Amino acid sequence: MRTVLFALLLVVLPVLGTGQAADPANPLITDHGLFRPLVIVSPDRDDDDYQRMRTLLGASQAKFQARDMLLYRVENGRGYRNDMPMTRFETQALLDALALRDDMPLTTVLVGKDGGKKMQLEGFVAPETVYHLIDQMPMRAAERD
């Protein structure tokens, strides 16, 4: 009996200690080390600043892709990864991992390849601002060499 309890503790304790970031529904887990996710949360899909950001990101796709970026959007509570719908569980896990809410003002978060938040800003954010920040990162400099 003790062996069974000990084995159970070895399995359960690491899972309990990992917090929300380890939620298996969190899509950022699969991006770790591969992409720089850009997460945009807008409570209103028709918000002018949000639409302007989407237009500018679309016009700068080559720059976006050259920096190994991946776009997540949460609009009116619905999540998308590269324009593909996510489940509500994935969407909530993404928001939880970044300490965001789907009803907050327009918010943009840049996540590094290391999984850490590199930027979080409210309101309109020009893509060039994000690209400039990425280009200043040591990992990005090493990728260009």
Coordinates of N, CA and C in Angstrom, one line a residue:
M1 N 0.8 -1.2 0.0 CA 0.0 0.0 0.0 C 0.9 1.3 0.0
R2 N 1.9 1.3 0.8 CA 2.8 2.4 0.8 C 3.5 2.7 -0.5
T3 N 3.8 1.6 -1.2 CA 4.5 1.7 -2.5 C 3.5 2.4 -3.5
V4 N 2.2 2.0 -3.4 CA 1.2 2.5 -4.3 C 1.0 4.0 -4.0
L5 N 0.9 4.4 -2.7 CA 0.8 5.8 -2.4 C 2.0 6.6 -2.8
F6 N 3.2 6.1 -2.6 CA 4.4 6.8 -2.9 C 4.4 7.0 -4.5
A7 N 4.1 6.0 -5.2 CA 4.1 6.1 -6.7 C 3.0 7.1 -7.1
L8 N 1.9 7.1 -6.5 CA 0.9 8.1 -6.8 C 1.3 9.5 -6.5
L9 N 2.0 9.7 -5.4 CA 2.5 11.1 -5.1 C 3.6 11.5 -6.1
L10 N 4.4 10.6 -6.5 CA 5.4 11.0 -7.5 C 4.8 11.4 -8.8
V11 N 3.6 10.9 -9.2 CA 2.9 11.3 -10.4 C 2.1 12.6 -10.2
V12 N 1.4 12.7 -9.0 CA 0.5 13.9 -8.8 C 1.2 15.1 -8.4
L13 N 2.2 15.1 -7.5 CA 2.9 16.3 -7.0 C 3.5 17.1 -8.1
P14 N 4.2 16.6 -9.1 CA 4.8 17.5 -10.1 C 3.7 18.1 -10.9
V15 N 2.6 17.5 -11.1 CA 1.5 18.1 -11.9 C 0.8 19.2 -11.1
L16 N 0.7 19.0 -9.8 CA 0.1 20.1 -9.0 C 1.0 21.3 -8.9
G17 N 2.3 21.1 -8.9 CA 3.2 22.2 -8.7 C 3.4 23.0 -10.0
T18 N 3.0 22.6 -11.1 CA 3.3 23.3 -12.4 C 2.4 24.5 -12.7
G19 N 1.2 24.5 -12.1 CA 0.4 25.7 -12.3 C -0.3 25.7 -13.6
Q20 N -0.8 26.9 -14.0 CA -1.7 27.0 -15.2 C -0.8 26.9 -16.5
A21 N 0.4 27.2 -16.4 CA 1.2 27.2 -17.6 C 1.3 25.7 -18.2
A22 N 1.2 24.7 -17.3 CA 1.3 23.4 -17.7 C 0.0 22.7 -18.1
D23 N -1.1 23.5 -18.2 CA -2.4 23.0 -18.6 C -2.2 22.4 -20.0
P24 N -2.5 21.1 -20.1 CA -2.3 20.5 -21.4 C -3.1 21.1 -22.5
A25 N -4.1 21.8 -22.3 CA -4.9 22.5 -23.3 C -4.2 23.7 -23.8
N26 N -3.2 24.2 -23.1 CA -2.5 25.5 -23.5 C -1.7 25.3 -24.8
P27 N -2.1 26.0 -25.8 CA -1.4 25.8 -27.1 C 0.0 26.3 -27.1
L28 N 0.3 27.2 -26.2 CA 1.7 27.7 -26.1 C 2.7 26.7 -25.8
I29 N 2.3 25.6 -25.2 CA 3.2 24.5 -24.9 C 3.9 24.0 -26.2
T30 N 3.2 23.8 -27.2 CA 3.7 23.3 -28.5 C 4.6 24.3 -29.2
D31 N 4.4 25.6 -28.9 CA 5.2 26.6 -29.6 C 6.6 26.9 -28.9
H32 N 6.8 26.4 -27.7 CA 8.0 26.6 -27.0 C 9.2 26.2 -27.8
G33 N 10.1 27.2 -27.9 CA 11.4 26.9 -28.6 C 11.3 27.0 -30.1
L34 N 10.1 27.1 -30.7 CA 9.9 27.1 -32.1 C 9.4 28.5 -32.6
F35 N 8.5 29.1 -31.9 CA 7.8 30.3 -32.4 C 7.9 31.4 -31.3
R36 N 7.6 32.6 -31.8 CA 7.4 33.8 -30.9 C 5.9 34.1 -31.1
P37 N 5.1 33.6 -30.2 CA 3.6 33.9 -30.3 C 3.3 35.4 -30.1
L38 N 2.5 35.9 -30.9 CA 1.9 37.3 -30.7 C 0.4 37.0 -30.4
V39 N 0.0 37.4 -29.2 CA -1.4 37.2 -28.7 C -2.1 38.5 -28.7
I40 N -3.2 38.6 -29.4 CA -4.0 39.8 -29.4 C -5.3 39.5 -28.9
V41 N -5.7 40.2 -27.8 CA -7.0 39.9 -27.2 C -7.9 41.2 -27.4
S42 N -9.1 41.0 -28.0 CA -10.0 42.1 -28.2 C -11.4 41.7 -27.8
P43 N -12.0 42.5 -26.9 CA -13.4 42.1 -26.6 C -14.4 42.4 -27.7
D44 N -13.9 43.2 -28.7 CA -14.8 43.6 -29.8 C -14.1 43.4 -31.1
R45 N -14.5 42.5 -31.9 CA -13.9 42.2 -33.2 C -13.9 43.4 -34.2
D46 N -14.9 44.3 -34.0 CA -15.1 45.4 -34.9 C -14.3 46.7 -34.4
D47 N -13.6 46.6 -33.3 CA -12.8 47.7 -32.8 C -11.9 48.3 -33.8
D48 N -11.9 49.6 -34.1 CA -11.1 50.2 -35.1 C -9.6 49.9 -34.9
D49 N -9.1 50.1 -33.7 CA -7.6 49.8 -33.5 C -7.3 48.3 -33.8
Y50 N -8.2 47.4 -33.4 CA -7.9 46.0 -33.6 C -7.9 45.7 -35.1
Q51 N -8.9 46.3 -35.8 CA -8.9 46.0 -37.3 C -7.7 46.6 -38.0
R52 N -7.3 47.8 -37.5 CA -6.1 48.4 -38.1 C -4.8 47.5 -37.8
M53 N -4.7 47.0 -36.6 CA -3.6 46.1 -36.3 C -3.6 44.9 -37.2
R54 N -4.8 44.3 -37.4 CA -4.9 43.1 -38.2 C -4.5 43.4 -39.7
T55 N -4.9 44.6 -40.2 CA -4.6 45.0 -41.5 C -3.1 45.1 -41.7
L56 N -2.5 45.8 -40.8 CA -1.0 46.0 -40.8 C -0.2 44.7 -40.7
L57 N -0.7 43.9 -39.8 CA 0.0 42.6 -39.7 C -0.1 41.8 -41.0
G58 N -1.3 41.8 -41.6 CA -1.5 41.1 -42.9 C -0.5 41.7 -44.0
A59 N -0.3 43.0 -43.9 CA 0.5 43.6 -44.9 C 2.0 43.4 -44.7
S60 N 2.3 42.9 -43.5 CA 3.8 42.7 -43.2 C 4.0 41.2 -42.9
Q61 N 3.3 40.3 -43.6 CA 3.5 38.9 -43.3 C 4.9 38.4 -43.5
A62 N 5.7 38.9 -44.5 CA 7.0 38.5 -44.7 C 7.9 38.8 -43.4
K63 N 7.7 40.0 -42.9 CA 8.5 40.4 -41.7 C 8.0 39.5 -40.5
F64 N 6.7 39.2 -40.4 CA 6.2 38.4 -39.3 C 6.8 37.0 -39.4
Q65 N 6.7 36.4 -40.5 CA 7.2 35.0 -40.7 C 8.8 35.0 -40.5
A66 N 9.5 36.0 -41.0 CA 10.9 36.0 -40.9 C 11.4 35.9 -39.4
R67 N 10.5 36.3 -38.5 CA 10.9 36.4 -37.1 C 10.3 35.2 -36.3
D68 N 9.9 34.1 -37.1 CA 9.3 32.9 -36.5 C 8.1 33.2 -35.6
M69 N 7.3 34.1 -36.0 CA 6.1 34.5 -35.2 C 4.9 33.7 -35.5
L70 N 4.0 33.6 -34.6 CA 2.7 32.9 -34.7 C 1.7 33.8 -34.1
L71 N 0.5 33.9 -34.8 CA -0.5 34.8 -34.3 C -1.6 34.1 -33.6
Y72 N -1.9 34.5 -32.4 CA -3.1 34.1 -31.7 C -4.0 35.3 -31.5
R73 N -5.3 35.1 -31.7 CA -6.3 36.1 -31.5 C -7.4 35.6 -30.6
V74 N -7.8 36.4 -29.7 CA -9.0 36.1 -29.0 C -9.9 37.3 -29.2
E75 N -11.0 37.0 -29.9 CA -12.0 38.0 -30.3 C -13.4 37.6 -29.6
N76 N -13.9 38.5 -28.9 CA -15.2 38.2 -28.2 C -15.2 36.9 -27.5
G77 N -14.1 36.5 -27.0 CA -14.0 35.2 -26.2 C -13.7 34.0 -27.1
R78 N -13.6 34.2 -28.4 CA -13.3 33.1 -29.3 C -11.8 33.1 -29.7
G79 N -11.1 32.0 -29.6 CA -9.7 32.0 -29.9 C -9.3 31.4 -31.2
Y80 N -8.3 31.9 -31.8 CA -7.8 31.4 -33.1 C -6.2 31.3 -33.0
R81 N -5.7 30.3 -33.6 CA -4.3 30.1 -33.8 C -4.0 30.1 -35.3
N82 N -3.3 31.1 -35.8 CA -3.1 31.2 -37.2 C -4.4 31.1 -38.0
D83 N -5.4 31.8 -37.5 CA -6.7 31.8 -38.2 C -7.5 30.5 -38.1
M84 N -7.0 29.5 -37.4 CA -7.7 28.2 -37.1 C -8.4 28.3 -35.8
P85 N -9.7 28.0 -35.7 CA -10.4 28.1 -34.4 C -9.8 27.2 -33.4
M86 N -9.7 27.7 -32.1 CA -9.3 26.9 -31.0 C -10.5 26.5 -30.2
T87 N -10.4 25.4 -29.4 CA -11.5 25.1 -28.5 C -11.6 26.1 -27.4
R88 N -12.7 26.1 -26.7 CA -12.9 27.0 -25.6 C -11.9 26.7 -24.5
F89 N -11.5 25.4 -24.4 CA -10.5 25.0 -23.4 C -9.1 25.5 -23.7
E90 N -8.8 25.4 -25.0 CA -7.5 25.9 -25.4 C -7.4 27.5 -25.3
T91 N -8.5 28.1 -25.6 CA -8.6 29.6 -25.5 C -8.4 30.0 -24.0
Q92 N -9.2 29.3 -23.1 CA -9.1 29.7 -21.7 C -7.7 29.4 -21.2
A93 N -7.1 28.2 -21.6 CA -5.8 27.9 -21.1 C -4.7 28.9 -21.6
L94 N -4.9 29.4 -22.8 CA -4.0 30.4 -23.3 C -4.1 31.7 -22.5
L95 N -5.3 32.1 -22.2 CA -5.6 33.3 -21.4 C -5.0 33.2 -20.0
D96 N -5.3 32.0 -19.4 CA -4.8 31.7 -18.1 C -3.3 31.8 -18.0
A97 N -2.6 31.2 -18.9 CA -1.2 31.1 -18.9 C -0.5 32.5 -19.0
L98 N -1.2 33.4 -19.6 CA -0.7 34.8 -19.8 C -1.3 35.8 -18.8
A99 N -2.2 35.3 -17.9 CA -2.9 36.1 -16.9 C -3.7 37.2 -17.6
L100 N -4.5 36.8 -18.7 CA -5.3 37.7 -19.4 C -6.8 37.3 -19.3
R101 N -7.7 38.2 -19.6 CA -9.1 37.9 -19.6 C -9.6 38.3 -21.0
D102 N -10.7 37.6 -21.5 CA -11.2 37.9 -22.8 C -12.1 39.1 -22.8
D103 N -12.3 39.7 -21.6 CA -13.1 41.0 -21.6 C -12.3 42.2 -21.3
M104 N -11.0 42.1 -21.3 CA -10.1 43.2 -21.1 C -10.0 44.1 -22.3
P105 N -9.5 45.3 -22.2 CA -9.3 46.2 -23.3 C -8.4 45.5 -24.3
L106 N -8.4 46.0 -25.6 CA -7.5 45.5 -26.6 C -6.1 45.4 -26.0
T107 N -5.5 44.2 -26.0 CA -4.2 43.9 -25.3 C -3.4 43.0 -26.3
T108 N -2.1 43.4 -26.4 CA -1.2 42.6 -27.2 C -0.1 42.1 -26.3
V109 N 0.2 40.8 -26.5 CA 1.3 40.2 -25.7 C 2.2 39.5 -26.7
L110 N 3.5 39.7 -26.5 CA 4.5 39.0 -27.3 C 5.2 38.0 -26.3
V111 N 5.2 36.7 -26.8 CA 5.8 35.7 -26.0 C 7.1 35.2 -26.7
G112 N 8.2 35.1 -26.0 CA 9.4 34.7 -26.7 C 9.5 33.2 -26.9
K113 N 10.5 32.8 -27.6 CA 10.6 31.4 -27.9 C 10.9 30.6 -26.6
D114 N 11.4 31.3 -25.6 CA 11.6 30.7 -24.3 C 10.3 30.6 -23.4
G115 N 9.2 31.1 -24.0 CA 7.9 31.0 -23.3 C 7.6 32.1 -22.4
G116 N 8.5 33.1 -22.2 CA 8.3 34.2 -21.3 C 7.7 35.4 -22.0
K117 N 6.9 36.2 -21.3 CA 6.3 37.4 -21.8 C 7.4 38.4 -22.0
K118 N 7.4 38.9 -23.2 CA 8.4 39.9 -23.6 C 7.8 41.3 -23.7
M119 N 6.5 41.4 -23.8 CA 5.8 42.7 -24.0 C 4.3 42.4 -23.7
Q120 N 3.7 43.4 -23.0 CA 2.3 43.4 -22.9 C 1.8 44.9 -22.9
L121 N 1.0 45.2 -23.9 CA 0.6 46.6 -24.1 C -0.9 46.7 -24.4
E122 N -1.5 47.7 -23.9 CA -3.0 47.9 -24.2 C -3.1 48.9 -25.3
G123 N -4.2 48.8 -26.1 CA -4.5 49.7 -27.2 C -3.7 49.3 -28.4
F124 N -3.7 50.2 -29.4 CA -3.1 49.9 -30.7 C -1.6 49.7 -30.5
V125 N -1.1 48.7 -31.2 CA 0.4 48.4 -31.2 C 0.7 48.2 -32.7
A126 N 1.6 49.0 -33.2 CA 2.1 48.9 -34.6 C 3.0 47.7 -34.7
P127 N 2.8 46.9 -35.7 CA 3.7 45.7 -35.9 C 5.2 46.1 -35.9
E128 N 5.5 47.2 -36.4 CA 6.9 47.6 -36.4 C 7.5 47.7 -35.0
T129 N 6.7 48.1 -34.0 CA 7.1 48.1 -32.6 C 7.5 46.7 -32.2
V130 N 6.6 45.8 -32.5 CA 6.9 44.4 -32.1 C 8.1 43.9 -32.8
Y131 N 8.3 44.1 -34.1 CA 9.4 43.6 -34.9 C 10.7 44.2 -34.3
H132 N 10.7 45.5 -34.0 CA 11.9 46.2 -33.4 C 12.3 45.5 -32.1
L133 N 11.3 45.2 -31.2 CA 11.6 44.6 -30.0 C 12.2 43.2 -30.2
I134 N 11.7 42.4 -31.1 CA 12.2 41.1 -31.4 C 13.6 41.2 -31.9
D135 N 13.9 42.2 -32.8 CA 15.2 42.4 -33.4 C 16.3 42.7 -32.3
Q136 N 15.8 43.2 -31.2 CA 16.8 43.6 -30.1 C 17.1 42.4 -29.2
M137 N 16.4 41.3 -29.4 CA 16.6 40.1 -28.5 C 17.8 39.4 -28.9
P138 N 18.6 38.9 -27.9 CA 19.8 38.2 -28.2 C 19.6 36.9 -29.0
M139 N 18.5 36.2 -28.8 CA 18.3 35.0 -29.6 C 18.0 35.4 -31.0
R140 N 17.4 36.5 -31.3 CA 17.1 36.9 -32.7 C 18.4 37.3 -33.4
A141 N 19.3 38.0 -32.6 CA 20.6 38.3 -33.2 C 21.4 37.1 -33.5
A142 N 21.3 36.1 -32.7 CA 22.0 34.8 -33.0 C 21.4 34.1 -34.2
E143 N 20.2 34.2 -34.4 CA 19.5 33.6 -35.6 C 20.0 34.3 -36.9
R144 N 20.2 35.6 -36.8 CA 20.6 36.3 -38.0 C 22.1 36.0 -38.4
D145 N 22.9 35.6 -37.4 CA 24.3 35.4 -37.7 C 24.6 34.1 -38.4

